[in-house]
């Protein structure tokens, strides 16, 4: 039922290229027991380029630093959410104060905060959970869509019948005799 | 300066009486101030301390009352009734607190200074902008020279501590990043090594296996290599090592800079020093404050070594550069030019930040003059820099245009006429 994917697509953003590379390495060696497909990571150091990429292709997970010179990490995540609401978001930061954390959770619905310097296992685990969550949400959505489509087909039929009945009352429940011929109540003609 | 306080307060009091000012409201306002305010009565006894002052007292002593007492425990001086003859030196707490036999509110700044963790207290008189004549009466020279060498030293140290504190947040970020990736890369390295050893062990077995044909051995080895991402590891390993080495080097550099800068050796005297090295060291530290939004450019002319006190020179450069980064809002540029002219060198530091108006420019070298919000600026940076340059027999001047930027020019002699002692200007 759940279509299998060949690789998860991740976006990693940090103003420090070495951090992007180190993180990419950690995600590339994600234990296979934790995730059913490998992670394909695209790394960025420029938030604008990252946003451009978000406008072009689908991602399952967006990971971003908070403190960056060109753009505030929260602003970035907010825009990322507008572009791809279905992708998960993770923050990696060495100095998140409470207001920032609250804003991240409430406004940008960040899935997880990971401290800097990160623990490799923790990072892998967080990412794996986010991706599994992402797949679950997608599956839920797909099922919900199926149900909605079915429901709307049903209600469309109902609506058509109601219109017909309003036009010519009684037409939706005509009676037929055993040969299939329409049974007409003679009284109705009289009163007309 | 003290005179201004009294004038200002008198004016306030008159106005207050006119409008039937609510004392409770005034107390509430004082209570909410982020600066510590303590009011003493005419005998010097404590009669009011706002919340900030109490918090501060709590830091000094576990018992708040005792902490407050520690802040005001200078004995009253008998001869301060005459405001004209009150010392201009605003270090004297009590003079500012009671003047003409009346209780005055004063704004105080406290810093922990020195090695013994003792609290040194400095007073910042409330400034009265309407009386610039009195302000001019205290030039930085007279104020700084009025202090004993010891006091000046502790002021310099205090200022340095404040700057270091300001830098700490930036530095933490600076150091944290390389630690992040070096640590993570070490984890990756271990993973790579495990895989490589796995391949090694297999080839060991294969070599000893008499039953297999060479083709079979090669196949088995290739399969294992593929499974272990051998190709990727071989390509990535040199980059991983180089990035990690560079990260450790970065940490070493930051720590070295910080140590250079924070070293305070009162006995350190004038010696021959490379100005460009001082500039580079300081720039490295300041860069972290700019958070990458500021472009730094240096234009160095060939310079001989000059005779100076390197620690102090670093401090001057630091103060001016920190001010420049603070003057720049979004993105901007800071340029540093050096040149040799005769028996002097010139250092020109320009920023394209907010600049300042004439009224501000006139006062920037005065101690405690600041336009920055409470907690951000002490107003000591430039006055101390001025004192240091003066001591070196040099000059420091400023040009500024509001909205355009600011340029500080420092000239220093190549040799000290009379080194080791306080040079006369
Ligand atoms: N580059 C600059 N551009 C604009 N204004 C400046 C510049 N440098 C100094 N000033 C002005 O001079 C004032 C005094 O500077 P000073 O370094 O003495 O104290 P401060 O920077 O306010 O406090 P501190 O140095 O303790 O942080 C500043 O408050 C600011 O108004
Ligand atoms: Mg300053």
Coordinates of N, CA and C in Angstrom, one line a residue, chain B residues 159-276:
Chain B
X159 N 37.6 47.7 31.8 CA 37.1 47.9 30.4 C 37.4 46.7 29.6
X160 N 38.6 46.2 29.8 CA 39.0 45.0 29.0 C 38.1 43.8 29.3
X161 N 37.8 43.7 30.6 CA 37.0 42.6 31.0 C 35.6 42.7 30.3
X162 N 35.1 44.0 30.3 CA 33.8 44.2 29.7 C 33.8 43.8 28.2
X163 N 34.9 44.3 27.5 CA 35.0 44.0 26.1 C 35.1 42.4 25.9
X164 N 35.9 41.8 26.7 CA 36.0 40.4 26.6 C 34.7 39.7 26.8
X165 N 33.9 40.2 27.8 CA 32.6 39.6 28.0 C 31.7 39.8 26.8
X166 N 31.8 40.9 26.2 CA 31.0 41.2 25.0 C 31.4 40.2 23.9
X167 N 32.7 40.0 23.8 CA 33.1 39.1 22.8 C 32.8 37.7 23.0
X168 N 32.6 37.3 24.3 CA 32.5 35.9 24.7 C 31.4 35.2 23.9
X169 N 30.3 35.8 23.7 CA 29.2 35.2 23.0 C 29.6 34.9 21.6
X170 N 30.2 35.9 20.9 CA 30.7 35.7 19.6 C 31.7 34.6 19.5
X171 N 32.6 34.6 20.5 CA 33.7 33.6 20.5 C 33.2 32.2 20.7
X172 N 32.2 32.1 21.5 CA 31.6 30.8 21.8 C 31.1 30.2 20.5
X173 N 30.4 31.0 19.7 CA 29.9 30.6 18.4 C 31.1 30.2 17.5
X174 N 32.1 31.1 17.5 CA 33.3 30.8 16.6 C 34.0 29.5 17.0
X175 N 34.1 29.2 18.2 CA 34.8 28.0 18.6 C 33.9 26.8 18.5
X176 N 32.6 27.0 18.7 CA 31.7 25.9 18.7 C 31.6 25.2 17.3
X177 N 31.6 26.0 16.2 CA 31.5 25.5 14.9 C 32.6 24.5 14.6
X178 N 33.9 24.9 14.7 CA 34.9 23.9 14.4 C 34.9 22.7 15.3
X179 N 34.5 22.9 16.6 CA 34.4 21.7 17.4 C 33.3 20.7 16.9
X180 N 32.2 21.3 16.4 CA 31.1 20.5 15.9 C 31.6 19.6 14.8
X181 N 32.3 20.2 13.8 CA 32.6 19.3 12.7 C 33.8 18.4 12.9
X182 N 34.8 18.9 13.7 CA 35.9 18.0 14.0 C 35.4 16.8 14.8
X183 N 34.6 17.0 15.8 CA 34.1 15.9 16.6 C 33.3 14.9 15.7
X184 N 32.4 15.5 14.9 CA 31.6 14.6 14.0 C 32.4 13.9 13.0
X185 N 33.4 14.6 12.5 CA 34.3 13.9 11.5 C 35.1 12.8 12.1
X186 N 35.4 12.9 13.4 CA 36.1 11.8 14.1 C 35.2 10.6 14.1
X187 N 34.0 10.8 14.4 CA 33.0 9.7 14.4 C 32.9 9.0 13.1
X188 N 32.9 9.9 12.0 CA 32.9 9.3 10.7 C 34.1 8.6 10.4
X189 N 35.2 9.1 10.8 CA 36.5 8.5 10.6 C 36.5 7.1 11.2
X190 N 36.0 6.9 12.4 CA 36.0 5.6 13.0 C 35.2 4.7 12.2
X191 N 34.0 5.2 11.7 CA 33.2 4.3 10.9 C 33.9 3.9 9.6
X192 N 34.6 4.8 9.0 CA 35.4 4.5 7.8 C 36.4 3.4 8.1
X193 N 37.1 3.6 9.2 CA 38.2 2.7 9.5 C 37.7 1.3 9.8
X194 N 36.5 1.2 10.5 CA 35.9 -0.1 10.7 C 35.7 -0.8 9.4
X195 N 35.1 0.0 8.4 CA 34.8 -0.6 7.1 C 36.1 -1.0 6.4
X196 N 37.1 -0.2 6.5 CA 38.4 -0.5 5.8 C 39.0 -1.8 6.4
X197 N 39.0 -1.8 7.8 CA 39.6 -3.0 8.4 C 38.8 -4.3 8.0
X198 N 37.5 -4.1 7.9 CA 36.7 -5.2 7.4 C 37.2 -5.8 6.1
X199 N 37.4 -4.8 5.2 CA 38.0 -5.2 3.8 C 39.3 -5.9 4.0
X200 N 40.1 -5.3 4.9 CA 41.5 -5.9 5.1 C 41.4 -7.3 5.6
X201 N 40.5 -7.5 6.5 CA 40.4 -8.9 7.1 C 39.9 -9.9 6.1
X202 N 39.0 -9.4 5.3 CA 38.5 -10.3 4.2 C 39.6 -10.7 3.2
X203 N 40.4 -9.7 2.8 CA 41.4 -10.0 1.9 C 42.5 -10.9 2.5
X204 N 42.7 -10.8 3.8 CA 43.6 -11.7 4.5 C 43.1 -13.1 4.4
X205 N 41.8 -13.3 4.7 CA 41.2 -14.6 4.5 C 41.3 -15.2 3.1
X206 N 41.0 -14.3 2.2 CA 41.0 -14.7 0.8 C 42.3 -15.2 0.3
X207 N 43.4 -14.5 0.8 CA 44.7 -14.9 0.3 C 45.1 -16.3 0.8
X208 N 44.6 -16.6 2.1 CA 44.9 -17.9 2.6 C 44.0 -19.0 2.1
X209 N 42.9 -18.6 1.4 CA 42.0 -19.6 1.0 C 42.5 -20.4 -0.3
X210 N 42.8 -21.7 -0.1 CA 43.4 -22.4 -1.2 C 42.4 -22.9 -2.2
X211 N 41.2 -22.9 -1.8 CA 40.2 -23.5 -2.7 C 39.7 -22.5 -3.8
X212 N 39.8 -21.3 -3.6 CA 39.2 -20.3 -4.6 C 40.2 -20.0 -5.7
X213 N 39.5 -19.8 -6.9 CA 40.3 -19.3 -8.0 C 40.6 -17.9 -7.9
X214 N 41.6 -17.3 -8.5 CA 41.9 -15.9 -8.4 C 40.6 -15.0 -8.8
X215 N 39.9 -15.5 -9.8 CA 38.7 -14.7 -10.2 C 37.7 -14.6 -9.0
X216 N 37.5 -15.8 -8.4 CA 36.5 -15.8 -7.3 C 37.0 -14.9 -6.2
X217 N 38.3 -14.9 -5.9 CA 38.8 -14.0 -4.9 C 38.5 -12.6 -5.2
X218 N 38.8 -12.2 -6.4 CA 38.6 -10.8 -6.8 C 37.2 -10.4 -6.7
X219 N 36.3 -11.4 -7.2 CA 34.9 -11.1 -7.1 C 34.4 -10.8 -5.7
X220 N 34.9 -11.7 -4.8 CA 34.5 -11.6 -3.4 C 34.9 -10.3 -2.8
X221 N 36.2 -9.9 -3.1 CA 36.7 -8.7 -2.6 C 36.0 -7.5 -3.2
X222 N 35.7 -7.5 -4.5 CA 35.0 -6.4 -5.1 C 33.6 -6.2 -4.5
X223 N 33.0 -7.4 -4.2 CA 31.6 -7.3 -3.6 C 31.7 -6.6 -2.2
X224 N 32.7 -7.0 -1.5 CA 32.8 -6.5 -0.1 C 33.1 -5.0 -0.2
X225 N 34.0 -4.6 -1.1 CA 34.4 -3.2 -1.3 C 33.2 -2.4 -1.6
X226 N 32.3 -2.9 -2.5 CA 31.2 -2.2 -2.9 C 30.2 -2.0 -1.7
X227 N 30.0 -3.1 -1.0 CA 29.1 -3.0 0.2 C 29.6 -2.0 1.2
X228 N 31.0 -1.9 1.3 CA 31.5 -1.0 2.3 C 31.7 0.4 1.8
X229 N 31.3 0.7 0.6 CA 31.4 2.1 0.0 C 32.9 2.4 -0.1
X230 N 33.7 1.4 -0.5 CA 35.2 1.7 -0.5 C 35.5 2.9 -1.4
X231 N 34.9 3.0 -2.5 CA 35.3 4.1 -3.5 C 35.0 5.5 -2.8
X232 N 33.8 5.6 -2.2 CA 33.4 6.8 -1.6 C 34.4 7.2 -0.4
X233 N 34.7 6.2 0.4 CA 35.6 6.4 1.5 C 37.0 6.9 1.0
X234 N 37.5 6.2 0.0 CA 38.8 6.6 -0.5 C 38.8 8.0 -1.0
X235 N 37.7 8.5 -1.6 CA 37.7 9.8 -2.1 C 37.5 10.8 -1.0
X236 N 36.7 10.5 0.0 CA 36.3 11.4 1.0 C 37.4 11.6 2.1
X237 N 38.2 10.5 2.3 CA 39.1 10.5 3.5 C 40.1 11.7 3.5
X238 N 40.7 12.0 2.4 CA 41.6 13.2 2.4 C 40.9 14.5 2.8
X239 N 39.7 14.7 2.2 CA 39.0 15.9 2.5 C 38.6 16.0 4.0
X240 N 38.2 14.8 4.5 CA 37.8 14.8 5.9 C 38.9 15.1 6.8
X241 N 40.1 14.6 6.5 CA 41.2 14.9 7.4 C 41.7 16.3 7.3
X242 N 41.6 16.9 6.1 CA 42.1 18.2 5.9 C 41.1 19.2 6.6
X243 N 39.8 19.0 6.4 CA 38.9 19.9 7.1 C 39.0 19.8 8.6
X244 N 39.2 18.6 9.1 CA 39.4 18.5 10.6 C 40.6 19.2 11.1
X245 N 41.7 19.0 10.3 CA 43.0 19.7 10.7 C 42.8 21.2 10.7
X246 N 42.1 21.7 9.7 CA 41.9 23.1 9.6 C 41.0 23.6 10.8
X247 N 40.0 22.7 11.2 CA 39.1 23.1 12.3 C 39.9 23.2 13.6
X248 N 40.8 22.3 13.8 CA 41.6 22.4 15.1 C 42.5 23.6 15.0
X249 N 43.1 23.9 13.8 CA 43.9 25.1 13.7 C 43.1 26.3 14.0
X250 N 41.9 26.3 13.6 CA 41.0 27.5 13.8 C 40.8 27.7 15.3
X251 N 40.5 26.6 16.0 CA 40.3 26.7 17.5 C 41.6 27.2 18.1
X252 N 42.8 26.7 17.7 CA 44.0 27.1 18.3 C 44.2 28.6 18.1
X253 N 43.9 29.1 16.9 CA 44.1 30.5 16.6 C 43.2 31.4 17.5
X254 N 42.0 31.0 17.7 CA 41.0 31.7 18.5 C 41.5 31.8 19.9
X255 N 41.9 30.7 20.4 CA 42.4 30.7 21.8 C 43.7 31.5 22.0
X256 N 44.5 31.4 21.0 CA 45.8 32.2 21.0 C 45.5 33.7 21.0
X257 N 44.5 34.1 20.1 CA 44.2 35.5 20.1 C 43.6 36.0 21.4
X258 N 42.7 35.2 21.9 CA 42.1 35.6 23.2 C 43.1 35.8 24.3
X259 N 44.1 34.9 24.2 CA 45.1 34.9 25.3 C 46.0 36.2 25.1
X260 N 46.4 36.4 23.8 CA 47.1 37.6 23.5 C 46.4 38.8 24.1
X261 N 45.1 38.8 23.8 CA 44.3 40.0 24.1 C 44.1 40.2 25.6
X262 N 43.8 39.1 26.3 CA 43.4 39.3 27.7 C 44.6 39.3 28.6
X263 N 45.8 39.1 28.1 CA 46.9 39.2 29.0 C 47.1 40.6 29.5
X264 N 47.1 40.8 30.8 CA 47.3 42.1 31.3 C 48.5 42.1 32.2
X265 N 49.5 42.7 31.6 CA 50.8 42.6 32.4 C 51.2 44.1 32.7
X266 N 50.9 44.5 34.0 CA 51.1 45.9 34.3 C 52.6 46.3 34.1
X267 N 53.5 45.3 34.2 CA 54.9 45.6 34.2 C 55.4 45.6 32.7
X268 N 54.5 45.1 31.8 CA 54.9 45.1 30.4 C 55.2 46.5 30.0
X269 N 56.4 46.7 29.4 CA 56.7 48.1 29.0 C 56.8 48.2 27.5
X270 N 57.3 49.3 27.1 CA 57.4 49.5 25.7 C 58.4 48.6 25.1
X271 N 58.1 48.1 23.9 CA 59.0 47.3 23.2 C 58.7 47.4 21.7
X272 N 59.7 47.0 20.9 CA 59.5 47.1 19.4 C 58.4 46.1 19.0
X273 N 57.4 46.6 18.3 CA 56.3 45.7 17.9 C 55.8 46.0 16.5
X274 N 55.3 44.9 15.9 CA 54.7 45.0 14.6 C 53.3 45.4 14.6
X275 N 53.0 46.7 14.2 CA 51.6 47.2 14.2 C 50.7 46.3 13.4
X276 N 51.2 45.8 12.3 CA 50.3 45.0 11.5 C 49.8 43.7 12.1

